[in-house]
Coordinates of N, CA, C and O and ligand atoms in Angstrom, one line a residue:
M1 N 0.8 -1.2 0.0 CA 0.0 0.0 0.0 C 0.9 1.3 0.0 O 0.7 2.1 -0.8
K2 N 1.9 1.2 0.9 CA 2.8 2.4 1.0 C 3.4 2.7 -0.4 O 3.5 3.8 -0.8
R3 N 3.8 1.5 -1.0 CA 4.5 1.7 -2.3 C 3.5 2.3 -3.3 O 4.0 3.2 -4.1
I4 N 2.3 1.9 -3.3 CA 1.3 2.5 -4.3 C 1.2 4.0 -4.0 O 1.2 4.8 -5.0
I5 N 1.0 4.4 -2.7 CA 0.9 5.8 -2.4 C 2.1 6.6 -2.9 O 2.0 7.6 -3.5
W6 N 3.3 5.9 -2.7 CA 4.6 6.6 -3.2 C 4.5 6.8 -4.7 O 4.8 7.9 -5.2
V7 N 4.1 5.8 -5.4 CA 4.0 5.9 -6.9 C 3.1 7.0 -7.3 O 3.4 7.9 -8.1
I8 N 1.9 7.1 -6.6 CA 0.9 8.1 -7.0 C 1.5 9.5 -6.7 O 1.4 10.4 -7.5
T9 N 2.1 9.6 -5.5 CA 2.7 10.9 -5.2 C 3.8 11.3 -6.2 O 3.8 12.5 -6.7
A10 N 4.6 10.4 -6.6 CA 5.7 10.7 -7.5 C 5.1 11.1 -8.9 O 5.5 12.1 -9.5
L11 N 4.0 10.4 -9.3 CA 3.4 10.6 -10.5 C 2.8 12.0 -10.6 O 3.0 12.8 -11.5
S12 N 2.0 12.4 -9.5 CA 1.4 13.7 -9.5 C 2.4 14.8 -9.4 O 2.2 15.8 -10.0
A13 N 3.5 14.5 -8.7 CA 4.6 15.5 -8.7 C 5.1 15.8 -10.1 O 5.3 16.9 -10.6
T14 N 5.3 14.7 -10.9 CA 5.8 14.8 -12.2 C 4.8 15.6 -13.1 O 5.2 16.5 -13.8
V15 N 3.5 15.3 -12.9 CA 2.5 16.0 -13.7 C 2.5 17.5 -13.3 O 2.5 18.3 -14.2
L16 N 2.7 17.8 -12.0 CA 2.7 19.2 -11.6 C 3.9 19.9 -12.2 O 3.7 21.0 -12.8
V17 N 5.1 19.3 -12.1 CA 6.3 19.9 -12.7 C 6.1 20.1 -14.2 O 6.3 21.2 -14.7
G18 N 5.5 19.1 -14.8 CA 5.2 19.1 -16.2 C 4.4 20.4 -16.6 O 4.7 21.1 -17.5
C19 N 3.3 20.6 -15.7 CA 2.4 21.7 -16.0 C 3.1 23.0 -15.9 O 2.9 23.9 -16.8
T20 N 4.0 23.2 -14.9 CA 4.6 24.5 -14.8 C 5.5 24.8 -16.0 O 5.8 25.9 -16.3
N21 N 6.0 23.7 -16.6 CA 6.9 23.9 -17.7 C 6.2 24.2 -19.1 O 6.9 24.6 -20.0
V22 N 4.9 23.9 -19.1 CA 4.2 24.1 -20.4 C 4.0 25.6 -20.6 O 3.5 26.2 -19.7
P23 N 4.5 26.1 -21.7 CA 4.3 27.5 -21.9 C 2.8 27.8 -22.1 O 2.1 27.0 -22.6
K24 N 2.4 29.0 -21.7 CA 1.0 29.4 -21.9 C 0.7 29.5 -23.4 O 1.6 30.0 -24.2
P25 N -0.4 28.9 -23.9 CA -0.6 29.0 -25.3 C -0.8 30.4 -25.7 O -1.6 31.2 -25.2
E26 N 0.0 30.8 -26.7 CA 0.0 32.2 -27.2 C -1.1 32.3 -28.3 O -1.2 31.4 -29.1
V27 N -1.9 33.3 -28.2 CA -2.9 33.4 -29.3 C -2.1 34.0 -30.5 O -1.4 34.9 -30.4
Q28 N -2.3 33.2 -31.6 CA -1.5 33.6 -32.8 C -1.9 34.9 -33.4 O -3.1 35.2 -33.4
K29 N -0.9 35.7 -33.8 CA -1.2 37.0 -34.4 C -0.9 36.9 -35.9 O 0.1 36.3 -36.3
Y30 N -1.7 37.6 -36.7 CA -1.5 37.6 -38.1 C -1.3 39.0 -38.6 O -1.8 39.9 -38.0
S31 N -0.5 39.1 -39.6 CA -0.4 40.4 -40.3 C -0.8 40.3 -41.7 O -1.2 39.2 -42.2
D32 N -0.7 41.4 -42.5 CA -1.2 41.4 -43.9 C -0.6 40.2 -44.7 O 0.6 40.0 -44.6
G33 N -1.4 39.6 -45.5 CA -0.9 38.5 -46.3 C -0.8 37.1 -45.7 O -0.5 36.1 -46.3
E34 N -1.0 37.1 -44.4 CA -0.9 35.8 -43.6 C -2.1 35.0 -43.5 O -2.1 33.8 -43.2
L35 N -3.3 35.7 -43.5 CA -4.5 34.9 -43.4 C -4.8 34.2 -44.7 O -4.8 34.8 -45.7
S36 N -5.0 32.9 -44.6 CA -5.3 32.2 -45.8 C -6.9 32.1 -46.0 O -7.6 32.6 -45.2
V37 N -7.3 31.6 -47.2 CA -8.7 31.5 -47.4 C -9.2 30.3 -46.7 O -8.8 29.2 -46.9
P38 N -10.1 30.5 -45.7 CA -10.6 29.3 -44.9 C -11.3 28.4 -45.9 O -12.1 28.8 -46.7
S39 N -11.0 27.1 -45.7 CA -11.5 26.1 -46.7 C -13.0 25.9 -46.6 O -13.7 25.6 -47.6
N40 N -13.6 26.3 -45.5 CA -15.1 26.1 -45.3 C -15.9 27.4 -45.5 O -17.1 27.4 -45.1
Y41 N -15.3 28.4 -46.0 CA -16.1 29.7 -46.0 C -17.4 29.7 -46.7 O -18.3 30.4 -46.4
K42 N -17.5 28.8 -47.7 CA -18.8 28.7 -48.5 C -19.9 28.3 -47.6 O -21.1 28.4 -48.0
S43 N -19.6 27.6 -46.4 CA -20.7 27.2 -45.6 C -21.1 28.3 -44.5 O -21.9 28.1 -43.7
W44 N -20.4 29.4 -44.6 CA -20.6 30.5 -43.6 C -21.8 31.3 -44.1 O -22.3 31.3 -45.2
P45 N -22.4 32.1 -43.1 CA -23.5 33.0 -43.5 C -23.0 34.0 -44.6 O -21.9 34.4 -44.6
K46 N -24.0 34.3 -45.5 CA -23.7 35.2 -46.5 C -23.8 36.6 -45.9 O -24.6 36.9 -45.1
F47 N -22.8 37.5 -46.2 CA -22.8 38.9 -45.7 C -23.7 39.7 -46.7 O -24.6 40.3 -46.3
L48 N -23.3 39.6 -48.0 CA -24.1 40.2 -49.1 C -23.7 39.4 -50.3 O -22.6 39.0 -50.5
S49 N -24.7 39.2 -51.2 CA -24.5 38.5 -52.4 C -24.8 39.4 -53.6 O -25.6 40.3 -53.5
D50 N -24.2 39.0 -54.7 CA -24.5 39.6 -56.0 C -24.3 41.1 -56.0 O -25.2 41.8 -56.6
I51 N -23.3 41.6 -55.4 CA -23.0 43.0 -55.4 C -22.6 43.4 -56.8 O -21.7 42.8 -57.4
Q52 N -23.3 44.4 -57.4 CA -23.2 44.8 -58.8 C -22.2 45.9 -58.9 O -22.5 47.0 -58.4
R53 N -21.0 45.7 -59.4 CA -20.0 46.7 -59.6 C -19.9 47.1 -61.1 O -19.1 46.6 -61.8
A54 N -20.8 48.0 -61.5 CA -20.7 48.5 -62.9 C -19.4 49.1 -63.2 O -18.9 48.9 -64.3
D55 N -18.8 49.8 -62.3 CA -17.5 50.5 -62.5 C -16.4 49.6 -62.9 O -15.6 49.9 -63.7
T56 N -16.3 48.5 -62.2 CA -15.2 47.5 -62.5 C -15.7 46.3 -63.3 O -14.9 45.4 -63.5
K57 N -17.0 46.3 -63.7 CA -17.6 45.2 -64.4 C -17.4 43.9 -63.7 O -16.8 42.9 -64.2
Q58 N -17.8 43.9 -62.4 CA -17.6 42.7 -61.5 C -18.9 42.4 -60.7 O -19.7 43.3 -60.6
V59 N -19.0 41.2 -60.3 CA -20.0 40.8 -59.3 C -19.3 40.3 -58.1 O -18.3 39.5 -58.3
R60 N -19.7 40.6 -56.9 CA -19.0 40.2 -55.7 C -19.9 39.6 -54.7 O -21.1 40.0 -54.5
D61 N -19.4 38.5 -54.1 CA -20.2 37.8 -53.0 C -19.4 37.9 -51.8 O -18.2 37.5 -51.8
I62 N -20.0 38.2 -50.7 CA -19.2 38.3 -49.4 C -19.8 37.4 -48.4 O -21.0 37.3 -48.2
Y63 N -18.9 36.6 -47.7 CA -19.3 35.7 -46.6 C -18.7 36.2 -45.3 O -17.6 36.9 -45.3
I64 N -19.3 35.9 -44.2 CA -18.8 36.3 -42.9 C -18.8 35.0 -42.0 O -19.8 34.2 -42.1
N65 N -17.8 34.9 -41.1 CA -17.8 33.6 -40.3 C -18.9 33.8 -39.2 O -19.4 34.9 -38.9
P66 N -19.3 32.7 -38.6 CA -20.4 32.7 -37.6 C -20.1 33.7 -36.4 O -21.0 34.4 -35.9
I67 N -18.8 33.9 -36.0 CA -18.5 34.8 -34.9 C -18.9 36.3 -35.4 O -19.6 37.0 -34.7
G68 N -18.5 36.6 -36.6 CA -18.8 37.9 -37.1 C -20.2 38.2 -37.3 O -20.8 39.3 -37.1
N69 N -20.9 37.1 -37.6 CA -22.4 37.2 -37.9 C -23.2 37.4 -36.6 O -24.4 37.7 -36.7
T70 N -22.5 37.3 -35.4 CA -23.3 37.6 -34.2 C -23.3 39.1 -33.8 O -23.9 39.5 -32.9
T71 N -22.6 39.9 -34.6 CA -22.4 41.3 -34.3 C -23.8 42.0 -34.3 O -24.6 41.7 -35.2
K72 N -24.0 42.9 -33.4 CA -25.2 43.7 -33.4 C -25.0 45.0 -34.1 O -23.9 45.6 -34.0
M73 N -26.0 45.5 -34.8 CA -25.9 46.7 -35.5 C -25.4 47.8 -34.6 O -25.9 48.0 -33.5
G74 N -24.5 48.6 -35.0 CA -23.9 49.7 -34.2 C -22.6 49.3 -33.5 O -21.9 50.2 -33.1
D75 N -22.4 48.0 -33.4 CA -21.2 47.5 -32.7 C -20.1 47.3 -33.8 O -20.4 47.1 -34.9
A76 N -18.8 47.2 -33.3 CA -17.7 46.8 -34.1 C -17.8 45.2 -34.2 O -18.3 44.6 -33.3
F77 N -17.2 44.7 -35.2 CA -17.1 43.2 -35.3 C -16.2 42.7 -34.2 O -15.1 43.3 -34.0
P78 N -16.5 41.5 -33.6 CA -15.6 41.0 -32.5 C -14.3 40.4 -33.1 O -14.2 40.1 -34.3
N79 N -13.3 40.4 -32.2 CA -12.0 39.6 -32.6 C -12.4 38.2 -33.0 O -13.3 37.6 -32.4
G80 N -11.8 37.7 -34.0 CA -12.1 36.4 -34.5 C -13.0 36.4 -35.7 O -13.2 35.4 -36.4
T81 N -13.5 37.7 -36.1 CA -14.3 37.8 -37.3 C -13.4 37.6 -38.5 O -12.3 38.1 -38.6
I82 N -13.9 36.9 -39.5 CA -13.2 36.8 -40.8 C -14.3 37.0 -41.9 O -15.4 36.5 -41.8
S83 N -13.9 37.8 -42.9 CA -14.8 38.1 -44.0 C -14.1 37.7 -45.3 O -12.9 37.9 -45.4
V84 N -14.8 37.0 -46.1 CA -14.2 36.5 -47.4 C -15.0 37.1 -48.6 O -16.2 37.0 -48.5
M85 N -14.3 37.7 -49.5 CA -15.1 38.3 -50.6 C -14.6 37.7 -51.9 O -13.4 37.7 -52.3
E86 N -15.6 37.1 -52.7 CA -15.3 36.5 -54.0 C -15.5 37.6 -55.0 O -16.6 38.3 -55.0
I87 N -14.6 37.8 -55.9 CA -14.7 38.8 -57.0 C -14.8 38.1 -58.3 O -13.9 37.4 -58.7
Y88 N -16.0 38.2 -59.0 CA -16.2 37.6 -60.3 C -16.2 38.7 -61.4 O -16.6 39.8 -61.2
K89 N -15.7 38.2 -62.5 CA -15.8 39.1 -63.7 C -17.3 39.0 -64.2 O -17.9 37.9 -64.2
A90 N -17.9 40.2 -64.6 CA -19.2 40.1 -65.2 C -19.0 39.7 -66.6 O -18.1 40.2 -67.3
R91 N -19.9 38.8 -67.1 CA -19.8 38.4 -68.5 C -20.1 39.5 -69.4 O -21.0 40.3 -69.1
E92 N -19.4 39.6 -70.5 CA -19.6 40.7 -71.4 C -20.1 40.3 -72.8 O -19.8 39.2 -73.3
A93 N -20.9 41.2 -73.4 CA -21.2 41.0 -74.8 C -20.0 41.2 -75.7 O -19.0 41.7 -75.2
A94 N -20.1 40.9 -77.0 CA -19.0 41.1 -77.9 C -18.5 42.5 -77.9 O -17.3 42.7 -78.0
D95 N -19.3 43.5 -77.7 CA -18.9 44.9 -77.7 C -18.3 45.3 -76.3 O -18.0 46.5 -76.1
G96 N -18.2 44.4 -75.4 CA -17.6 44.8 -74.1 C -18.6 45.3 -73.0 O -18.2 45.4 -71.9
T97 N -19.9 45.4 -73.4 CA -20.8 45.8 -72.3 C -21.2 44.6 -71.5 O -21.4 43.5 -72.1
P98 N -21.4 44.8 -70.2 CA -21.7 43.6 -69.4 C -23.1 43.1 -69.8 O -24.0 43.9 -70.0
L99 N -23.2 41.8 -69.8 CA -24.5 41.1 -70.1 C -25.4 41.2 -68.9 O -24.9 41.2 -67.8
K100 N -26.7 41.2 -69.2 CA -27.6 41.2 -68.0 C -28.6 40.0 -68.1 O -29.0 39.6 -69.2
G101 N -28.8 39.4 -67.0 CA -29.7 38.2 -67.0 C -31.2 38.7 -66.9 O -31.4 39.9 -66.9
P102 N -32.1 37.7 -66.9 CA -33.6 38.0 -66.8 C -33.9 38.9 -65.6 O -34.9 39.7 -65.6
D103 N -33.1 38.8 -64.5 CA -33.4 39.6 -63.3 C -32.8 41.0 -63.4 O -32.8 41.8 -62.5
G104 N -32.2 41.3 -64.6 CA -31.6 42.6 -64.8 C -30.3 42.8 -64.2 O -29.7 43.9 -64.2
K105 N -29.7 41.7 -63.6 CA -28.4 41.8 -63.0 C -27.3 41.3 -63.9 O -27.6 40.5 -64.8
F106 N -26.1 41.7 -63.6 CA -25.0 41.2 -64.3 C -24.9 39.6 -64.2 O -25.3 39.1 -63.2
V107 N -24.3 39.0 -65.2 CA -24.2 37.6 -65.2 C -22.8 37.2 -64.7 O -21.8 37.8 -65.3
K108 N -22.7 36.4 -63.7 CA -21.4 36.1 -63.1 C -20.5 35.3 -64.2 O -21.0 34.3 -64.7
G109 N -19.3 35.8 -64.4 CA -18.4 35.0 -65.2 C -17.4 34.3 -64.3 O -17.7 33.8 -63.3
E110 N -16.1 34.3 -64.8 CA -15.1 33.6 -64.0 C -14.7 34.3 -62.7 O -14.8 35.5 -62.6
L111 N -14.4 33.5 -61.7 CA -13.9 34.0 -60.5 C -12.5 34.5 -60.7 O -11.6 33.9 -61.2
L112 N -12.3 35.8 -60.3 CA -11.0 36.4 -60.5 C -10.1 36.3 -59.3 O -8.9 36.0 -59.4
K113 N -10.7 36.7 -58.1 CA -9.8 36.8 -56.9 C -10.7 36.5 -55.7 O -11.9 36.6 -55.7
I114 N -10.0 36.3 -54.6 CA -10.7 36.1 -53.3 C -10.0 36.9 -52.2 O -8.8 36.8 -52.0
G115 N -10.7 37.9 -51.6 CA -10.1 38.7 -50.6 C -10.5 38.3 -49.2 O -11.6 37.7 -49.0
V116 N -9.6 38.4 -48.3 CA -9.8 38.0 -46.9 C -9.5 39.2 -46.0 O -8.4 39.8 -46.1
M117 N -10.4 39.4 -45.0 CA -10.1 40.4 -44.0 C -10.5 39.7 -42.7 O -11.5 39.1 -42.5
G118 N -9.5 39.8 -41.7 CA -9.8 39.2 -40.4 C -9.3 40.1 -39.3 O -8.4 40.9 -39.5
K119 N -9.9 40.0 -38.1 CA -9.4 40.8 -37.0 C -9.1 40.0 -35.7 O -9.8 39.0 -35.5
G120 N -8.1 40.4 -35.0 CA -7.8 39.7 -33.7 C -7.1 40.7 -32.8 O -6.5 41.7 -33.3
A121 N -7.0 40.4 -31.5 CA -6.4 41.3 -30.6 C -4.9 41.6 -31.0 O -4.1 40.7 -31.1
G122 N -4.6 42.9 -31.2 CA -3.3 43.3 -31.5 C -2.8 43.1 -33.0 O -1.7 43.5 -33.3
W123 N -3.6 42.5 -33.8 CA -3.2 42.2 -35.2 C -2.8 43.5 -35.9 O -1.9 43.5 -36.8
G124 N -3.5 44.6 -35.7 CA -3.3 45.8 -36.4 C -1.9 46.4 -36.1 O -1.4 47.3 -36.9
E125 N -1.3 46.0 -35.0 CA 0.0 46.6 -34.6 C 1.1 46.4 -35.7 O 2.1 47.1 -35.7
S126 N 0.9 45.4 -36.6 CA 1.9 45.1 -37.6 C 1.8 46.1 -38.8 O 2.7 46.1 -39.6
A127 N 0.7 46.9 -38.8 CA 0.5 47.8 -39.9 C 1.2 49.2 -39.6 O 1.3 49.5 -38.5
P128 N 1.6 49.9 -40.7 CA 2.1 51.2 -40.4 C 1.0 52.1 -39.7 O -0.1 52.0 -40.1
P129 N 1.4 52.9 -38.7 CA 0.4 53.6 -37.9 C -0.6 54.4 -38.7 O -1.8 54.4 -38.5
E130 N -0.1 55.0 -39.8 CA -1.0 55.9 -40.6 C -2.0 55.0 -41.5 O -3.0 55.6 -42.0
L131 N -1.8 53.7 -41.5 CA -2.7 52.9 -42.3 C -3.3 51.8 -41.4 O -3.8 50.8 -41.9
R132 N -3.3 52.1 -40.1 CA -3.9 51.1 -39.2 C -5.4 51.1 -39.3 O -6.0 52.2 -39.0
N133 N -6.0 50.0 -39.7 CA -7.5 49.9 -39.7 C -8.0 49.1 -38.5 O -8.3 47.9 -38.6
G134 N -7.9 49.7 -37.3 CA -8.2 48.9 -36.1 C -7.3 47.7 -36.1 O -6.1 47.8 -36.4
D135 N -7.9 46.6 -35.8 CA -7.1 45.3 -35.8 C -7.3 44.4 -37.0 O -7.1 43.2 -36.9
W136 N -7.8 45.0 -38.1 CA -8.1 44.2 -39.3 C -6.7 44.0 -40.0 O -5.9 44.9 -40.1
V137 N -6.6 42.8 -40.6 CA -5.5 42.5 -41.6 C -6.1 41.9 -42.9 O -7.2 41.4 -42.9
Y138 N -5.3 42.1 -43.9 CA -5.8 41.8 -45.3 C -5.0 40.8 -46.1 O -3.7 40.9 -46.0
S139 N -5.6 40.0 -46.9 CA -4.9 39.2 -47.9 C -5.7 39.1 -49.1 O -7.0 39.1 -49.0
M140 N -5.1 38.9 -50.2 CA -5.8 38.7 -51.5 C -5.2 37.6 -52.3 O -3.9 37.5 -52.4
Y141 N -6.0 36.7 -52.8 CA -5.6 35.5 -53.5 C -6.2 35.5 -54.9 O -7.2 36.1 -55.2
L142 N -5.6 34.7 -55.8 CA -6.2 34.4 -57.1 C -7.3 33.4 -56.9 O -7.5 32.9 -55.8
A143 N -8.0 33.0 -58.0 CA -9.1 32.2 -58.0 C -8.9 30.8 -57.4 O -9.8 30.2 -56.8
D144 N -7.6 30.3 -57.4 CA -7.4 29.0 -56.8 C -7.4 29.0 -55.3 O -7.2 28.0 -54.6
A145 N -7.5 30.2 -54.7 CA -7.6 30.4 -53.3 C -6.3 30.1 -52.6 O -6.2 30.1 -51.3
K146 N -5.2 29.9 -53.3 CA -3.9 29.6 -52.7 C -2.8 30.5 -53.2 O -1.9 30.9 -52.4
T147 N -2.8 30.9 -54.5 CA -1.8 31.8 -55.0 C -2.0 33.2 -54.6 O -3.2 33.7 -54.8
K148 N -1.1 33.9 -54.0 CA -1.2 35.3 -53.6 C -1.4 36.2 -54.8 O -0.7 36.0 -55.8
A149 N -2.4 37.1 -54.7 CA -2.6 38.1 -55.8 C -1.5 39.1 -55.6 O -1.0 39.3 -54.5
P150 N -1.2 39.8 -56.7 CA 0.0 40.8 -56.6 C -0.4 42.1 -55.9 O 0.5 42.9 -55.7
D151 N -1.6 42.2 -55.4 CA -2.1 43.5 -54.8 C -1.2 43.8 -53.6 O -0.9 43.0 -52.8
D152 N -0.9 45.1 -53.5 CA -0.1 45.6 -52.3 C -1.2 45.9 -51.2 O -2.1 46.6 -51.5
T153 N -1.0 45.3 -50.1 CA -2.0 45.4 -49.0 C -2.2 46.9 -48.5 O -3.1 47.2 -47.8
A154 N -1.2 47.7 -48.8 CA -1.3 49.1 -48.4 C -2.5 49.7 -49.1 O -3.1 50.6 -48.6
T155 N -2.8 49.3 -50.4 CA -3.9 49.8 -51.1 C -5.2 49.4 -50.5 O -6.2 50.2 -50.4
C156 N -5.3 48.2 -49.9 CA -6.5 47.7 -49.2 C -6.8 48.7 -48.1 O -7.9 49.2 -47.9
R157 N -5.7 48.9 -47.3 CA -5.8 49.7 -46.1 C -6.2 51.1 -46.4 O -7.1 51.7 -45.8
A158 N -5.6 51.7 -47.5 CA -5.9 53.1 -47.8 C -7.3 53.3 -48.2 O -8.0 54.3 -47.9
C159 N -7.9 52.3 -48.9 CA -9.3 52.4 -49.4 C -10.3 52.2 -48.3 O -11.3 52.8 -48.2
H160 N -10.0 51.2 -47.4 CA -10.9 50.9 -46.3 C -10.8 51.9 -45.2 O -11.7 52.0 -44.3
L161 N -9.7 52.6 -45.1 CA -9.4 53.4 -43.9 C -10.4 54.5 -43.6 O -10.7 54.7 -42.4
P162 N -11.0 55.2 -44.6 CA -12.0 56.2 -44.2 C -13.3 55.7 -43.6 O -14.1 56.4 -43.1
L163 N -13.4 54.3 -43.6 CA -14.7 53.7 -43.0 C -14.6 53.5 -41.5 O -15.2 52.6 -41.0
K164 N -13.8 54.3 -40.8 CA -13.6 54.0 -39.4 C -14.9 53.9 -38.6 O -15.0 53.0 -37.8
D165 N -15.8 54.8 -38.9 CA -17.1 54.7 -38.1 C -17.9 53.5 -38.4 O -18.8 53.2 -37.7
K166 N -17.6 52.7 -39.4 CA -18.3 51.5 -39.8 C -17.4 50.3 -39.6 O -17.5 49.3 -40.3
D167 N -16.4 50.4 -38.7 CA -15.4 49.4 -38.4 C -14.7 48.9 -39.7 O -14.4 47.8 -39.9
Y168 N -14.5 49.9 -40.6 CA -13.7 49.7 -41.9 C -14.4 48.8 -42.9 O -13.8 48.3 -43.8
I169 N -15.7 48.6 -42.7 CA -16.5 47.7 -43.6 C -17.4 48.6 -44.4 O -18.3 49.3 -43.9
F170 N -17.2 48.5 -45.8 CA -17.9 49.4 -46.7 C -19.5 49.3 -46.6 O -20.2 50.2 -46.5
R171 N -19.9 48.0 -46.6 CA -21.4 47.8 -46.7 C -22.0 47.4 -45.4 O -22.9 46.6 -45.3
Y172 N -21.4 48.0 -44.3 CA -21.9 47.8 -43.0 C -23.4 48.0 -42.8 O -24.1 47.1 -42.4
D173 N -23.9 49.2 -43.2 CA -25.3 49.5 -43.1 C -26.2 48.5 -43.9 O -27.2 48.0 -43.4
E174 N -25.8 48.3 -45.1 CA -26.5 47.4 -46.0 C -26.7 46.0 -45.4 O -27.7 45.4 -45.4
Y175 N -25.6 45.5 -44.8 CA -25.6 44.2 -44.2 C -26.6 44.1 -43.1 O -27.4 43.2 -43.0
F176 N -26.5 45.1 -42.2 CA -27.4 45.0 -41.0 C -28.9 45.2 -41.4 O -29.8 44.6 -40.8
Q177 N -29.1 46.1 -42.4 CA -30.5 46.3 -42.8 C -31.0 45.0 -43.5 O -32.1 44.6 -43.2
K178 N -30.2 44.4 -44.3 CA -30.6 43.2 -45.0 C -30.9 42.0 -44.0 O -31.8 41.3 -44.0
R179 N -29.9 41.9 -43.0 CA -30.0 40.8 -42.0 C -31.3 41.0 -41.2 O -32.0 40.0 -40.9
A180 N -31.6 42.2 -40.9 CA -32.8 42.5 -40.1 C -34.1 42.1 -40.8 O -35.1 41.8 -40.2
S181 N -34.0 42.1 -42.1 CA -35.3 41.8 -42.9 C -35.5 40.3 -43.1 O -36.5 39.9 -43.7
Y182 N -34.6 39.4 -42.6 CA -34.7 37.9 -42.8 C -35.9 37.4 -41.9 O -36.0 37.9 -40.8
Ligands
HEC201 C1 -10.5 51.2 -54.2 C2 -11.1 50.8 -52.9 C3 -10.8 49.4 -52.4 C4 -9.6 48.7 -52.3 C5 -8.2 49.2 -52.9 C6 -9.8 47.5 -51.6 N1 -11.1 47.4 -51.3 FE1 -11.9 45.9 -50.2 N2 -13.8 46.7 -50.5 C7 -14.0 47.9 -51.2 C8 -15.5 48.0 -51.3 C9 -16.2 49.2 -51.9 C10 -16.1 46.9 -50.7 C11 -17.5 46.6 -50.5 C12 -18.0 45.6 -51.7 C13 -18.1 46.3 -53.0 O1 -18.8 47.3 -53.1 O2 -17.4 45.9 -53.9 C14 -15.0 46.1 -50.2 C15 -15.1 44.9 -49.5 C16 -14.1 44.1 -49.1 C17 -14.3 42.9 -48.3 C18 -15.6 42.4 -47.7 C19 -15.8 43.0 -46.3 C20 -16.1 44.5 -46.4 O3 -15.3 45.3 -46.0 O4 -17.2 44.8 -46.9 C21 -13.1 42.3 -48.2 C22 -12.8 41.0 -47.5 C23 -12.1 43.2 -48.8 N3 -12.8 44.3 -49.3 C24 -10.8 42.9 -48.9 C25 -9.9 43.8 -49.6 C26 -8.5 43.4 -49.7 C27 -7.8 42.2 -49.2 C28 -8.0 44.5 -50.4 C29 -6.5 44.6 -50.9 C30 -5.9 43.6 -51.6 C31 -9.0 45.4 -50.7 N4 -10.2 45.0 -50.1 C32 -8.8 46.6 -51.4 C33 -13.1 48.7 -51.7 C34 -11.8 48.5 -51.7

């Protein structure tokens, strides 16, 4: 019996020592270009679909992960939010004008690029201070969702930067209005 107690004591001591040696799990920080396209994003809630961009002759679909989708109107998106935007070419007639479907909308052509925006505690610290968009970081990929697009992420930051009041999200109001109507 004594021996068993000794073994148990020795074991728990080892476990305790082991515990103190385990480093605290660090929450990983990402900077621009480091967030990949999440493989399951198509199963996420839609943020907005079929965005008609006449200026660039594109159609865009935006998804948001379930954490981001819990955000209440008027609040900033919580850390852990990821947004994925698919950018499609609008199909064109022979003369270069975008074709329109029976619903009057552009017809989706090939997928051109996939943009990713995500936020986490302290992630924005990696950005130059004058281009800091809160804690959001940016990446852009080609249609295969793996090859980096040549875009300079400073351009992402510069264009999204004025949207500070909307947590740097262009279609903030449209999203919450649409979500409220479901
Ligand atoms: C010239 C302005 C401009 C630039 C540059 C730009 N964006 Fe955006 N972005 C927009 C607009 C406008 C929207 C809203 C959808 C739309 O209208 O096309 C948007 C939406 C997004 C969204 C969906 C979430 C949201 O904010 O609505 C992501 C993700 C995104 N952009 C990523 C990027 C990344 C990554 C880059 C850089 C590689 C980038 N953007 C560069 C204007 C820009």
